[in-house]
Coordinates of N, CA and C and ligand atoms in Angstrom, one line a residue:
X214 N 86.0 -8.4 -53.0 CA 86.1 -9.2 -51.8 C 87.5 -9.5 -51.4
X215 N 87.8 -9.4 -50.1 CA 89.4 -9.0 -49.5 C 89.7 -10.6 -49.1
X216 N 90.7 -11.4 -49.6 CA 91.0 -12.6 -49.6 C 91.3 -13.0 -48.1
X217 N 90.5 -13.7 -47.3 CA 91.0 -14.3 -46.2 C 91.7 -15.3 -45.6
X218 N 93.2 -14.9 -45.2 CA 94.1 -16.2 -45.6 C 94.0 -17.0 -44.4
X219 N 94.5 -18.2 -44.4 CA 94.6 -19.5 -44.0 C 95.0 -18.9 -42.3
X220 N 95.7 -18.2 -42.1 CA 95.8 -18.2 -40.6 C 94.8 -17.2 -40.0
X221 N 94.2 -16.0 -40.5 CA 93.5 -15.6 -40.1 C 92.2 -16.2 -40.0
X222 N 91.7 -17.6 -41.1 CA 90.6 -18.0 -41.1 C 90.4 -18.9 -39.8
X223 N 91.9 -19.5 -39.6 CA 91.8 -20.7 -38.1 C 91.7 -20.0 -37.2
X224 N 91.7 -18.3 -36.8 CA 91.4 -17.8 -35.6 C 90.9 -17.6 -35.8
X225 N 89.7 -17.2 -36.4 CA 88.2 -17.1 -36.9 C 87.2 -18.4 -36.6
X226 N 87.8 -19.7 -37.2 CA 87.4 -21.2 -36.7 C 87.4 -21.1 -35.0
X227 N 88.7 -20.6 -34.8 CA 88.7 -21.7 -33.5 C 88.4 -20.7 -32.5
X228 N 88.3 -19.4 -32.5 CA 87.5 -18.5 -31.3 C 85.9 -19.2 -31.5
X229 N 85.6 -19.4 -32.5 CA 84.2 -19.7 -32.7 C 83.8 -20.9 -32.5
X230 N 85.0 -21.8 -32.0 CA 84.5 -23.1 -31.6 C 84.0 -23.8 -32.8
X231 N 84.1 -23.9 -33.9 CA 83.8 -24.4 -35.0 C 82.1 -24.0 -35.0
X232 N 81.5 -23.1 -34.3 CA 80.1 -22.9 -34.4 C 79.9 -21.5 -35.3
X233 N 78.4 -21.9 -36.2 CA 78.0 -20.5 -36.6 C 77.5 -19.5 -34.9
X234 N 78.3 -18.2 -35.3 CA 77.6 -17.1 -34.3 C 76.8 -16.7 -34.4
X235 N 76.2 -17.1 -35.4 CA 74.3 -16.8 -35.5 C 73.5 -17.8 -35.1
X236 N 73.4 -19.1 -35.4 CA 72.8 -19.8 -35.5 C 72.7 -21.1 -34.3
X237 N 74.3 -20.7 -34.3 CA 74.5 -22.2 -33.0 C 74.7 -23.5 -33.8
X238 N 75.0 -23.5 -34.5 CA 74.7 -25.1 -35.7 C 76.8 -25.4 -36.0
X239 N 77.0 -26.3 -35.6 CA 78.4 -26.5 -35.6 C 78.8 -27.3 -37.0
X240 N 80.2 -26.6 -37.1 CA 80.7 -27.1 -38.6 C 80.2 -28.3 -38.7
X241 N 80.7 -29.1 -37.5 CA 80.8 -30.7 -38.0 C 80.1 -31.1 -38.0
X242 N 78.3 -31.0 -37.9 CA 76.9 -31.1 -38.3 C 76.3 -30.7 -39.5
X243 N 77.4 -30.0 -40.5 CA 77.1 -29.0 -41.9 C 77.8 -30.1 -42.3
X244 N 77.0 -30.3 -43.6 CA 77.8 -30.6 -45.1 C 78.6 -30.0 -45.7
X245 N 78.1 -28.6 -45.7 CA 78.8 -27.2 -46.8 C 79.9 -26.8 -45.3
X246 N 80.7 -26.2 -46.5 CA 82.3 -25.4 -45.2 C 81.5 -23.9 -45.1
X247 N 81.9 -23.7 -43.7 CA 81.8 -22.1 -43.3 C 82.2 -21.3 -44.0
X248 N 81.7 -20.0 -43.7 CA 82.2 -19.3 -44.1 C 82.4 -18.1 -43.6
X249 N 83.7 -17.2 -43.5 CA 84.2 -16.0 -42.7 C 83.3 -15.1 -42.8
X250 N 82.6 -14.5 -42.4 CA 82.0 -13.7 -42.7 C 82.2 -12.5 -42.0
X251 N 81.8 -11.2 -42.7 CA 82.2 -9.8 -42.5 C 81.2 -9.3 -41.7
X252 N 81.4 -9.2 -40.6 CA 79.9 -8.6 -39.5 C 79.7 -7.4 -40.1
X253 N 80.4 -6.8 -40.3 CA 80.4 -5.0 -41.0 C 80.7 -5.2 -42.2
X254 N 79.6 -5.3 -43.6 CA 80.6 -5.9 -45.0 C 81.6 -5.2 -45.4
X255 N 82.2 -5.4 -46.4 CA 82.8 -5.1 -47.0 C 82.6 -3.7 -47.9
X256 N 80.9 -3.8 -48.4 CA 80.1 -2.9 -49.0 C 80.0 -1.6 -47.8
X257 N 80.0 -2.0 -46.8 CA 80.1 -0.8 -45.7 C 81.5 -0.5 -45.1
X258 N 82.4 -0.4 -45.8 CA 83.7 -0.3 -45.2 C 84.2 -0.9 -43.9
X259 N 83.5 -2.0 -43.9 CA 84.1 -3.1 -42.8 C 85.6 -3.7 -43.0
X260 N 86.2 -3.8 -42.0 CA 87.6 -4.4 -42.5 C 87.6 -5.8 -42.4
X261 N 88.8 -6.0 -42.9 CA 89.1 -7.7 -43.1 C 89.9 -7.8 -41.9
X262 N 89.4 -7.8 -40.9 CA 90.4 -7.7 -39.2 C 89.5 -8.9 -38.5
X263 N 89.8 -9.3 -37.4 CA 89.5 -10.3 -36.6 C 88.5 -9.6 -35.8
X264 N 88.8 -8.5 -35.5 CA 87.6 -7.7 -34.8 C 86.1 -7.9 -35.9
X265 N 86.1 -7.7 -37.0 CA 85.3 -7.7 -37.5 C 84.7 -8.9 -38.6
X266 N 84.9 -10.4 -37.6 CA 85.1 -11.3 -38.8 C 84.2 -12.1 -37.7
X267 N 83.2 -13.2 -37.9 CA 82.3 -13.8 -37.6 C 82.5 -15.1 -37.9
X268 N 82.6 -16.4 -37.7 CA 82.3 -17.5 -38.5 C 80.6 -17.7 -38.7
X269 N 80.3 -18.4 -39.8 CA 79.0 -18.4 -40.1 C 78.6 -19.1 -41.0
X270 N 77.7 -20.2 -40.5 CA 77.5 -21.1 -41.6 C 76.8 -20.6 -43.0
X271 N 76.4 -21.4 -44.4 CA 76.5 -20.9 -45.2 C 75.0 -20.2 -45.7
X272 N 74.3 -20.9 -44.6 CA 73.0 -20.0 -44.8 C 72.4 -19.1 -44.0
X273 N 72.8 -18.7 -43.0 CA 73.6 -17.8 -42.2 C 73.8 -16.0 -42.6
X274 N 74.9 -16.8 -43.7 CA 75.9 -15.9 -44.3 C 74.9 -15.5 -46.1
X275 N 74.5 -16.4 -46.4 CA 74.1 -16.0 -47.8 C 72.9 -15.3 -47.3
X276 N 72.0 -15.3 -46.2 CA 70.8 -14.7 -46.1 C 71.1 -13.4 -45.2
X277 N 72.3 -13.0 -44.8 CA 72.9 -11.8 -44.6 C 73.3 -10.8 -45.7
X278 N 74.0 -11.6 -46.5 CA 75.0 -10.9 -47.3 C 75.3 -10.1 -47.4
X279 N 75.3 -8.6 -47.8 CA 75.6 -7.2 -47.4 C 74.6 -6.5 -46.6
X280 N 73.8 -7.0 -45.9 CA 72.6 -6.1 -44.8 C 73.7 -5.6 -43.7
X281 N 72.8 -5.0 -43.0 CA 73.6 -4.1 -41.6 C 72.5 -4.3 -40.9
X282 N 71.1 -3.8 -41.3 CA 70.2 -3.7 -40.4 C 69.1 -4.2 -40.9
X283 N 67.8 -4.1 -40.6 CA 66.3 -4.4 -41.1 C 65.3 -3.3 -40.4
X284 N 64.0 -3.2 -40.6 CA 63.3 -2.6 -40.1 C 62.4 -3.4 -39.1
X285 N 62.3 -3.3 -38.2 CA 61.7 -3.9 -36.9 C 60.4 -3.8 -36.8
X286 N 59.9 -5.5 -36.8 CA 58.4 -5.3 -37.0 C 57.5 -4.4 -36.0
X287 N 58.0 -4.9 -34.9 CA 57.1 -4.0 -33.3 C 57.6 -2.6 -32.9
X288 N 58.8 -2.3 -33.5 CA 59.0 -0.8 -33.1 C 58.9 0.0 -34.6
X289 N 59.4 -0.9 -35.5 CA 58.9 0.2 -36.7 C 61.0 0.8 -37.2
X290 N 61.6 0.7 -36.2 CA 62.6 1.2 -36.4 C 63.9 1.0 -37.2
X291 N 64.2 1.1 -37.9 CA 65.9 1.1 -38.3 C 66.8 -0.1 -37.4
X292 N 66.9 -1.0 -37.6 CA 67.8 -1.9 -36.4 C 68.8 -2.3 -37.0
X293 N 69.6 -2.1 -35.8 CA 71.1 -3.3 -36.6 C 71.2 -4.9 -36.8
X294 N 71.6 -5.3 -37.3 CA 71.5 -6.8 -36.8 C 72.5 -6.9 -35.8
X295 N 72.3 -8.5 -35.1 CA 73.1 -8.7 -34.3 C 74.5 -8.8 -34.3
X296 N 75.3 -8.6 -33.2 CA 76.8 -8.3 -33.7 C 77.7 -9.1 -33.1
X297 N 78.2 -10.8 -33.1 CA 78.5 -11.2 -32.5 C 80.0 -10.9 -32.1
X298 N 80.6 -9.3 -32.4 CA 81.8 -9.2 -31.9 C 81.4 -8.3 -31.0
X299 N 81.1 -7.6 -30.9 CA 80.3 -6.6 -29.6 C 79.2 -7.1 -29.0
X300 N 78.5 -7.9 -29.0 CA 77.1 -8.8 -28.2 C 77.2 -9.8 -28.0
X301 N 76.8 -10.1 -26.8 CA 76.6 -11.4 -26.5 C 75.0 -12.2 -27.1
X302 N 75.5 -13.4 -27.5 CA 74.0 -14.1 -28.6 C 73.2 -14.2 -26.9
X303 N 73.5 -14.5 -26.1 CA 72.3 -15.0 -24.8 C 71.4 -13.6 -24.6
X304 N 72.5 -12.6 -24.5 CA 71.3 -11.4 -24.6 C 70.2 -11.2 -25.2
X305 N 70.2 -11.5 -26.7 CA 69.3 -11.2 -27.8 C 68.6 -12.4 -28.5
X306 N 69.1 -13.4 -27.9 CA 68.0 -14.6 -28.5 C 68.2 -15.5 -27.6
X307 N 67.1 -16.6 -27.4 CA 67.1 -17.7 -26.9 C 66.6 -19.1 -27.1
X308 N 66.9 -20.0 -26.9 CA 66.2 -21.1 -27.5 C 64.7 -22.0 -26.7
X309 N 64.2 -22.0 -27.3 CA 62.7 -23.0 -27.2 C 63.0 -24.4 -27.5
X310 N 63.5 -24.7 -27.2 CA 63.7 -26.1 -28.1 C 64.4 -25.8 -29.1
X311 N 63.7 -26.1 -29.9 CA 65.0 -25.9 -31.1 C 64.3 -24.6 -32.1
X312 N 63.8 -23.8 -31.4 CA 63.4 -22.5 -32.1 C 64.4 -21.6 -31.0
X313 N 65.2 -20.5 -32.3 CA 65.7 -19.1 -31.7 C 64.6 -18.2 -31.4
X314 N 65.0 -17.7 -30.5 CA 63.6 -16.8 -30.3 C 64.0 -15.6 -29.6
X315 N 63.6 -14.2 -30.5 CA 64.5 -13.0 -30.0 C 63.7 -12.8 -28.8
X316 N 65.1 -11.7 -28.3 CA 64.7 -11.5 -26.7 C 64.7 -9.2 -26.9
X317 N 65.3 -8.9 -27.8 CA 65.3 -7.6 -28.7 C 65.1 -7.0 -29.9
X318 N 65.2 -6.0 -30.0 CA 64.9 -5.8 -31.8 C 66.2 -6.1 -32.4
X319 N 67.4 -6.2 -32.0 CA 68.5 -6.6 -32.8 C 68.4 -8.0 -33.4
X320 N 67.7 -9.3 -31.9 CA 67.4 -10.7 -31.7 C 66.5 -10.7 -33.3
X321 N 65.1 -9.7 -33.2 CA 63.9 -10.0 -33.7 C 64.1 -9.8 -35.7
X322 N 65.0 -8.8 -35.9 CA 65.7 -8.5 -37.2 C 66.8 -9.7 -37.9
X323 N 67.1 -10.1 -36.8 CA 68.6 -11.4 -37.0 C 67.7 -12.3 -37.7
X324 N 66.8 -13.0 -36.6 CA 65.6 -14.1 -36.9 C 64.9 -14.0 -38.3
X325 N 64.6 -12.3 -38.4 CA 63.8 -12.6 -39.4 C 65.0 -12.3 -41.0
X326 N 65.8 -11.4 -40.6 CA 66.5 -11.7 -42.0 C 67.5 -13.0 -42.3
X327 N 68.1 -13.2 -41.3 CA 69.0 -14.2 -41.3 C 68.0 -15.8 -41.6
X328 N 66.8 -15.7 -41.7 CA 66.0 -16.6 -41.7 C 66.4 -18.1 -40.7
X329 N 66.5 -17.7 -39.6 CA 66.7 -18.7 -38.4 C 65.9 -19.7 -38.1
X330 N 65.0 -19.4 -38.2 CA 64.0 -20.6 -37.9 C 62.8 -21.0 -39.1
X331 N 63.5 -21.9 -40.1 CA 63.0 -22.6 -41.0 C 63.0 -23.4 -40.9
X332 N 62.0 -24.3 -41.5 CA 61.3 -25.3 -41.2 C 62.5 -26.1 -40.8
X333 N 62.9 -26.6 -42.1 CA 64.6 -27.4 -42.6 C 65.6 -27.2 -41.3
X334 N 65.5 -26.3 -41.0 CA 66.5 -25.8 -39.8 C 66.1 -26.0 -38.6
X335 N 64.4 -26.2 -38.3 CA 64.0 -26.6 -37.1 C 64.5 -28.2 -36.6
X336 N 64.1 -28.6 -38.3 CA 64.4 -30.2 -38.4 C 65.1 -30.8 -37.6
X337 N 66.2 -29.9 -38.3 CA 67.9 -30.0 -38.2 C 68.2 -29.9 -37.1
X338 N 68.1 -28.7 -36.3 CA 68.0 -28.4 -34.7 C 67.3 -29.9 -33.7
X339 N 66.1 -30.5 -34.3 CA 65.5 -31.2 -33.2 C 66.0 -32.2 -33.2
X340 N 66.6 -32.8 -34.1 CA 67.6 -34.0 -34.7 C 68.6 -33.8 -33.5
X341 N 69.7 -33.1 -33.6 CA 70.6 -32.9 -32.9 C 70.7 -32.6 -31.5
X342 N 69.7 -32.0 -31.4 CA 68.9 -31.8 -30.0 C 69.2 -33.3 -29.3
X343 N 68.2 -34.8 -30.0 CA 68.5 -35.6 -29.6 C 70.0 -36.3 -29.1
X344 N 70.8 -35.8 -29.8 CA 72.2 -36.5 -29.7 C 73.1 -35.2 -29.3
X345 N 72.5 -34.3 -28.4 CA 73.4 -33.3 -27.6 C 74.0 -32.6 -28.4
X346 N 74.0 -32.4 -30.0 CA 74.8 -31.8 -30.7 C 74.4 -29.9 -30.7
X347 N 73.4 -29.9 -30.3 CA 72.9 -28.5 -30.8 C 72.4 -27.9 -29.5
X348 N 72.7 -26.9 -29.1 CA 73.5 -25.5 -29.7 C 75.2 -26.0 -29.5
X349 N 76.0 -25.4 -30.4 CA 77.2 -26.3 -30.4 C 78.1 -25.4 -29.7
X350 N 77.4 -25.0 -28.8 CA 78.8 -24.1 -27.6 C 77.3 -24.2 -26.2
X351 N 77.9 -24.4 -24.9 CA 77.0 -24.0 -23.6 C 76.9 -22.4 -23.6
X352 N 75.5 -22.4 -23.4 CA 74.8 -21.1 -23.2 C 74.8 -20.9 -22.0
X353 N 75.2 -19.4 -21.7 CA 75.2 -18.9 -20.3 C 74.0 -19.1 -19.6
Ligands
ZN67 ZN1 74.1 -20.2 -39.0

């Protein structure tokens, strides 16, 4: 694993608004610290570049960990997951309240590997919901 230093982690932080790009759940709502994450891992010759670096909270990122894709329940197909350096999240998922809910097979693969909507996580989402915290960037 390719060490990610202190200035490339704050442009990582701060394009991301201190928010996971999966999830929408902002640092300062987490107990645990983020984490950089490799959109393209490492195990797939992903680089350690800004182009290819995500912030992502820690469950997020541990329920990713070296995947690229999943198999798609309704098409059956091969999918990528979502790519928050080439895609936009409004495209492929949207929120119900405090449920993500895909809008594609990229959305539908994210959800289900990244495990987005658990219980704990709905919680967490309806909580914050009340006090304007969540989703922690405006959606187009
Ligand atoms: Zn997340």
């Amino acid at each position: 694993m390719t060490y990610i230093g202190a200035e490339l982690r704050r442009q990582v932080i701060t394009r991301a608004g201190n928010c996971c790009e999966y999830c929408l759940l902002s640092q300062e709502d987490n107990f645990f610290t983020y984490h950089v994450d490799h959109v393209i891992p490492e195990k797939h010759e992903g680089e350690t570049s800004i182009d290819n670096l995500a912030l992502s909270c820690p469950s997020c990122n541990t329920f990713k960990g070296s995947d690229v894709g999943a198999f798609d329940r309704e098409t059956g197909g091969l999918t990528p997951l979502f790519n928050p350096r080439t895609q936009v999240w409004e495209q492929h998922f949207r929120l119900n309240g405090a449920k993500i809910e895909a809008l594609t097979p990229e959305g539908r693969v994210s959800v289900f590997l990244l495990r987005l909507n658990r219980e704990d996580q709905l919680r967490e989402r309806e909580g914050l919901i009340k006090f304007n915290s969540y989703p922690c960037r405006a959606l187009t």
